[in-house]
Amino acid sequence: MKIPALQAVTVEILVDNFFDVFEPSRPGIVERVVPGRLKKPLLAAHGLAYLITLNRRGKLSRILMDAANSPLPLFNNLEALEHDVNDIDAVALSHGHPDHYGGLFEFLAKRTGGPIPVYLHKDVFLPKILITPRGRIGPWVLSLAQLVVANVELNENLGPQLVLDQALLTGTVETTTGYEKPLPGFRRQVAGQEEQDLFPDEQALVAVVEGRGLVVIGGCSHPGIVNMVKYAQKLTGINKVSLVLGGFHLTPHGDEVIQHTIQGLREINPELIMAGHCTGFKALTKLAVAFPDNFMVSCVGTKVMVVGG
Ligand SMILES: [Fe+2]
Ligand SMILES: [Fe+2]
C-alpha cells in the first residue's frame, strides 16, 4: 500500500503513565520537557494520548492518537504544553479500551468549527471486559450513537485505511510471530455472547519519513508490538524502521514472551524504541538493558522527532 514519504513526523506524548525528570533528551531527536518552564505541571495517568504532527512539504497536519483515560490529564497537559484543541486536524483511536478514549467526547465537545475526521476500527464499539486476579471489570462501551452526534466525520475500518491521505492505520493486525498472544483475561461481547478478545480492533498508525523509513505507533499493542511492526513492513513494503513507539503490554505475559519480543525487535532493528503506558516496569527495565543505545522511556511532555534526510 502506497503512502506518501513525509519530510518529518513529530510525536508529542500528551498523556502516558510516566514522568521522570531524570530521563535524558537527545538533541534533535528526543526532547524532554523542563517542568519549571511549563505553564502548569503535567499529569501522568494510566492512559495514552499522542499528538502526531505530519510534515508534508512544509504543510503540517496534526493527529490526536488516543484521548487518554479521562479529560483531566488530557486537558491539563494540552494546556501545560500550550496546545489548542482547534489546532488538531483528526483523531485516530488505537483500540477500544477506555484508557485510550476516556477524554474523547470532552475533546470533541470543546472544539469549535466543522466536523473533525475520526478514524477507528469498527470493533472498538463492542463491549470490553477485563478479568483480573482481583476480579472482573467492565463492560466498557464506547458509544457509536454518542459519537455520531458529536460533530465528527466518522471513518471506520476493518483493513488498512489512510489517515488524512498521509499516514496509514493498519486495520486488524496480521499476527505472524507465534509468541505474541493476547491474554485470556481480555474479553469482549459480540451479539450478547462473551468471548476472548483477540483485539481485531487494535491498529498501529504508520508513517513513512523520507530516507528514514517507518514510524510505527501503537496504543497498547495487544496483538504484539513485533506483529504490528512486521505488518506495517508488509503493508508498506518498507523494512527500514526509524521509530517504534507505544505501550507494549508485556510484563503480564512473563519473561519468556519479553525475551522473544526483545529478540523480535532486535531483528527489526529500529533506530529508536520508545515504550511506556502498559509496557510494565519489569519489561521496561529489560528493554532498557537489551537496547542500551536505542531504547527510551516514553514520558508525558516528551517530543520525538523523525526528520527526513
Ligand atoms: Fe492501554
Ligand atoms: Fe488496551
Coordinates of C-alpha atoms and ligand atoms in Angstrom, one line a residue:
M1 CA 0.0 0.0 0.0
K2 CA 1.5 3.3 -1.1
I3 CA 1.7 6.1 1.4
P4 CA 3.5 9.4 0.8
A5 CA 7.0 9.9 2.1
L6 CA 6.9 12.8 4.6
Q7 CA 9.5 15.3 5.4
A8 CA 9.2 14.8 9.1
V9 CA 7.0 13.2 11.8
T10 CA 6.9 14.6 15.4
V11 CA 5.1 12.8 18.2
E12 CA 4.4 14.6 21.4
I13 CA 3.5 12.4 24.4
L14 CA 0.4 14.2 25.8
V15 CA -0.6 11.6 28.3
D16 CA 1.2 8.5 29.4
N17 CA 1.9 6.6 32.6
F18 CA 5.3 8.1 33.3
F19 CA 7.1 11.3 34.1
D20 CA 10.7 11.2 35.1
V21 CA 12.7 14.4 35.3
F22 CA 16.0 12.5 35.0
E23 CA 15.3 10.8 31.7
P24 CA 17.7 12.3 29.2
S25 CA 17.0 14.1 26.0
R26 CA 18.8 13.5 22.7
P27 CA 19.2 16.8 20.9
G28 CA 17.2 17.0 17.7
I29 CA 15.7 13.6 18.3
V30 CA 14.0 13.4 21.7
E31 CA 13.3 16.5 23.7
R32 CA 12.1 16.1 27.3
V33 CA 10.2 19.0 29.0
V34 CA 11.8 21.2 31.6
P35 CA 9.0 21.2 34.2
G36 CA 9.9 24.6 35.7
R37 CA 9.4 26.2 32.3
L38 CA 5.8 24.9 31.9
K39 CA 2.7 26.9 32.3
K40 CA 1.4 24.3 34.8
P41 CA 2.5 20.8 36.0
L42 CA 2.0 17.8 33.7
L43 CA -0.1 14.9 34.9
A44 CA 0.9 11.3 34.3
A45 CA -2.0 8.8 34.2
H46 CA -2.8 5.2 33.2
G47 CA -3.9 6.3 29.7
L48 CA -2.4 7.3 26.4
A49 CA -2.7 10.3 24.1
Y50 CA -0.2 11.3 21.4
L51 CA -0.1 14.4 19.3
I52 CA 1.3 13.4 16.0
T53 CA 2.4 16.1 13.6
L54 CA 3.0 15.1 10.0
N55 CA 5.0 17.4 7.8
R56 CA 4.4 17.0 4.1
R57 CA 6.5 19.6 2.1
G58 CA 6.0 22.1 4.9
K59 CA 2.3 21.6 5.4
L60 CA 1.6 20.4 8.9
S61 CA -1.3 18.0 9.8
R62 CA -1.9 17.2 13.5
I63 CA -3.5 13.9 14.6
L64 CA -4.6 13.2 18.1
M65 CA -4.0 9.4 18.5
D66 CA -6.0 8.3 21.5
A67 CA -7.7 10.5 24.0
A68 CA -6.3 9.4 27.4
N69 CA -8.2 7.7 30.2
S70 CA -10.1 10.8 31.2
P71 CA -10.4 14.5 30.3
L72 CA -8.4 15.5 33.4
P73 CA -4.9 14.6 32.2
L74 CA -5.7 15.3 28.6
F75 CA -6.8 18.9 29.0
N76 CA -4.3 19.6 31.8
N77 CA -1.5 18.5 29.6
L78 CA -2.8 20.2 26.4
E79 CA -2.8 23.4 28.4
A80 CA 0.6 22.8 30.0
L81 CA 2.1 22.1 26.6
E82 CA 0.2 25.1 25.1
H83 CA -1.9 23.3 22.5
D84 CA -5.3 24.4 21.3
V85 CA -7.9 21.7 20.6
N86 CA -8.8 23.5 17.4
D87 CA -5.3 23.1 16.0
I88 CA -5.9 19.3 15.8
D89 CA -7.0 18.1 12.3
A90 CA -8.0 14.5 13.0
V91 CA -8.4 11.9 15.7
A92 CA -7.3 8.2 15.4
L93 CA -8.1 5.6 18.0
S94 CA -5.7 2.7 18.6
H95 CA -8.3 0.3 20.1
G96 CA -11.5 0.2 22.1
H97 CA -10.1 0.3 25.7
P98 CA -11.3 3.2 27.9
D99 CA -7.8 4.3 28.9
H100 CA -7.5 5.4 25.2
Y101 CA -10.8 7.1 24.7
G102 CA -11.7 8.4 28.2
G103 CA -11.4 12.1 27.1
L104 CA -12.7 11.7 23.6
F105 CA -16.2 13.1 23.9
E106 CA -15.0 16.1 26.0
F107 CA -12.3 16.8 23.5
L108 CA -14.9 16.7 20.7
A109 CA -17.2 18.9 22.7
K110 CA -14.5 21.5 23.3
R111 CA -13.8 22.0 19.6
T112 CA -15.5 24.7 17.6
G113 CA -15.9 24.7 13.9
G114 CA -16.7 21.9 11.4
P115 CA -16.7 18.2 11.9
I116 CA -13.3 16.6 12.6
P117 CA -12.3 13.3 10.9
V118 CA -12.2 10.4 13.4
Y119 CA -10.6 7.2 12.4
L120 CA -11.2 3.9 14.2
H121 CA -11.8 0.2 13.7
K122 CA -15.5 -1.0 13.6
D123 CA -15.0 -3.3 16.5
V124 CA -14.0 -0.6 19.0
F125 CA -17.7 -0.2 19.8
L126 CA -18.0 -3.8 21.2
P127 CA -18.3 -4.0 25.0
K128 CA -14.9 -4.8 26.5
I129 CA -14.4 -6.7 29.8
L130 CA -11.2 -7.5 31.8
I131 CA -10.8 -10.4 34.2
T132 CA -8.0 -9.7 36.6
P133 CA -6.8 -11.6 39.7
R134 CA -8.7 -9.0 41.7
G135 CA -12.0 -9.6 39.9
R136 CA -14.0 -8.7 36.8
I137 CA -14.1 -5.2 35.5
G138 CA -16.3 -3.7 32.8
P139 CA -18.1 -3.9 30.5
W140 CA -16.8 -0.6 29.0
V141 CA -18.6 0.6 25.9
L142 CA -17.6 3.4 23.5
S143 CA -21.0 4.6 22.3
L144 CA -21.3 4.8 18.5
A145 CA -24.6 6.7 18.9
Q146 CA -22.9 9.3 21.0
L147 CA -20.0 9.6 18.6
V148 CA -22.3 10.0 15.5
V149 CA -23.9 13.1 17.0
A150 CA -20.6 14.6 18.2
N151 CA -19.7 16.7 15.1
V152 CA -17.4 14.1 13.6
E153 CA -16.7 12.7 10.2
L154 CA -16.5 9.0 11.0
N155 CA -14.0 6.8 9.2
E156 CA -14.5 3.2 10.3
N157 CA -12.2 0.5 9.0
L158 CA -11.5 -3.2 9.2
G159 CA -8.5 -3.3 7.0
P160 CA -5.8 -0.7 6.3
Q161 CA -7.0 2.9 5.7
L162 CA -5.3 6.2 5.1
V163 CA -5.4 9.0 7.6
L164 CA -5.6 12.5 6.0
D165 CA -4.1 10.8 3.0
Q166 CA -0.7 10.9 4.7
A167 CA -0.4 8.1 7.2
L168 CA -1.8 4.6 7.5
L169 CA -3.9 2.9 10.0
T170 CA -3.1 -0.8 9.7
G171 CA -6.6 -2.2 10.4
T172 CA -6.7 -5.6 12.1
V173 CA -3.1 -6.7 12.6
E174 CA -1.9 -9.9 10.9
T175 CA -0.3 -12.0 13.6
T176 CA 2.8 -13.9 12.5
T177 CA 5.2 -14.2 15.4
G178 CA 3.6 -17.1 17.3
Y179 CA 4.7 -15.9 20.7
E180 CA 2.6 -12.8 20.9
K181 CA -0.9 -13.8 22.1
P182 CA -3.5 -11.7 23.9
L183 CA -4.0 -12.7 27.5
P184 CA -7.2 -14.8 28.2
G185 CA -8.4 -12.2 30.7
F186 CA -9.3 -9.8 27.9
R187 CA -12.8 -10.4 26.9
R188 CA -15.4 -8.8 24.6
Q189 CA -19.1 -9.2 23.9
V190 CA -20.3 -9.9 20.4
A191 CA -24.1 -10.1 19.8
G192 CA -24.5 -10.7 23.6
Q193 CA -22.0 -13.5 23.7
E194 CA -18.8 -13.1 25.6
E195 CA -15.6 -14.3 24.0
Q196 CA -11.8 -13.9 24.4
D197 CA -10.7 -10.6 22.9
L198 CA -8.1 -11.2 20.2
F199 CA -8.1 -7.4 19.5
P200 CA -9.0 -7.3 15.8
D201 CA -9.8 -3.6 16.7
E202 CA -6.3 -2.7 17.5
Q203 CA -4.2 -1.0 14.9
A204 CA -1.0 0.9 14.5
L205 CA -0.6 4.3 13.0
V206 CA 2.2 4.1 10.4
A207 CA 4.0 7.0 8.6
V208 CA 6.9 7.0 6.2
V209 CA 9.7 9.6 6.5
E210 CA 11.9 10.3 3.5
G211 CA 15.2 8.4 3.9
R212 CA 14.3 7.2 7.4
G213 CA 11.7 4.5 6.8
L214 CA 8.8 3.7 9.0
V215 CA 7.4 5.3 12.1
V216 CA 5.1 2.8 13.8
I217 CA 2.9 3.9 16.7
G218 CA 0.9 1.5 18.8
G219 CA -1.6 2.0 21.6
C220 CA -1.5 -1.0 24.0
S221 CA -0.1 -3.3 21.3
H222 CA -2.3 -6.2 22.4
P223 CA -1.7 -8.1 19.2
G224 CA 2.1 -7.8 19.9
I225 CA 4.4 -5.0 19.0
V226 CA 6.5 -7.2 16.8
N227 CA 3.5 -8.4 14.9
M228 CA 2.4 -4.8 14.5
V229 CA 5.8 -3.6 13.1
K230 CA 6.0 -6.7 10.8
Y231 CA 2.6 -6.0 9.5
A232 CA 3.4 -2.3 8.9
Q233 CA 6.5 -3.5 6.9
K234 CA 4.4 -5.9 4.9
L235 CA 1.7 -3.3 4.1
T236 CA 4.2 -0.6 3.0
G237 CA 6.9 -2.8 1.5
I238 CA 9.4 -0.8 3.6
N239 CA 11.6 -2.7 6.0
K240 CA 13.7 0.1 7.5
V241 CA 12.2 1.3 10.8
S242 CA 13.2 4.6 12.4
L243 CA 10.8 4.7 15.4
V244 CA 8.7 2.2 17.3
L245 CA 6.6 3.9 19.9
G246 CA 3.8 2.7 22.2
G247 CA 2.6 0.8 25.1
F248 CA 3.9 -2.7 24.6
H249 CA 1.7 -4.6 27.2
L250 CA 4.4 -7.0 28.1
T251 CA 5.1 -7.5 31.8
P252 CA 1.9 -9.7 32.5
H253 CA 3.0 -12.0 29.6
G254 CA 6.0 -13.2 31.5
D255 CA 9.8 -13.4 31.0
E256 CA 9.7 -15.7 28.0
V257 CA 7.5 -13.5 25.9
I258 CA 9.5 -10.5 26.9
Q259 CA 12.7 -12.2 25.7
H260 CA 11.1 -13.2 22.4
T261 CA 9.8 -9.7 21.9
I262 CA 13.3 -8.3 22.6
Q263 CA 14.7 -10.7 20.0
G264 CA 12.0 -9.8 17.5
L265 CA 12.8 -6.1 18.0
R266 CA 16.5 -6.8 17.6
E267 CA 15.8 -8.4 14.2
I268 CA 13.7 -5.4 13.1
N269 CA 16.5 -3.1 14.4
P270 CA 14.7 0.2 14.8
E271 CA 16.7 3.4 15.2
L272 CA 14.7 4.2 18.3
I273 CA 12.4 2.2 20.5
M274 CA 10.3 4.2 22.9
A275 CA 7.9 2.4 25.2
G276 CA 5.6 3.5 28.0
H277 CA 2.0 3.1 29.2
C278 CA 1.1 -0.6 29.6
T279 CA 4.6 -2.0 28.9
G280 CA 5.1 -2.7 32.6
F281 CA 8.1 -1.8 34.8
K282 CA 9.8 -5.2 34.5
A283 CA 9.6 -5.2 30.7
L284 CA 10.7 -1.6 30.5
T285 CA 13.8 -2.4 32.6
K286 CA 14.6 -5.5 30.4
L287 CA 14.2 -3.4 27.2
A288 CA 16.5 -0.7 28.7
V289 CA 19.1 -3.3 29.4
A290 CA 18.7 -5.1 26.0
F291 CA 18.9 -1.8 24.0
P292 CA 21.3 0.4 25.9
D293 CA 21.7 2.8 22.9
N294 CA 18.3 2.9 21.3
F295 CA 15.6 2.4 23.9
M296 CA 14.0 5.3 25.8
V297 CA 11.1 5.5 28.2
S298 CA 8.0 7.4 27.0
C299 CA 7.2 10.2 29.4
V300 CA 4.5 12.9 29.3
G301 CA 5.7 16.0 27.6
T302 CA 8.4 14.2 25.6
K303 CA 8.7 15.2 21.9
V304 CA 10.1 12.6 19.5
M305 CA 11.2 13.9 16.1
V306 CA 11.9 11.9 13.0
V307 CA 13.3 14.2 10.3
G308 CA 13.9 13.1 6.7
G309 CA 17.2 13.3 5.1
Ligands
FE1 FE -4.0 0.9 27.4
FE2 FE -5.7 -1.8 25.9

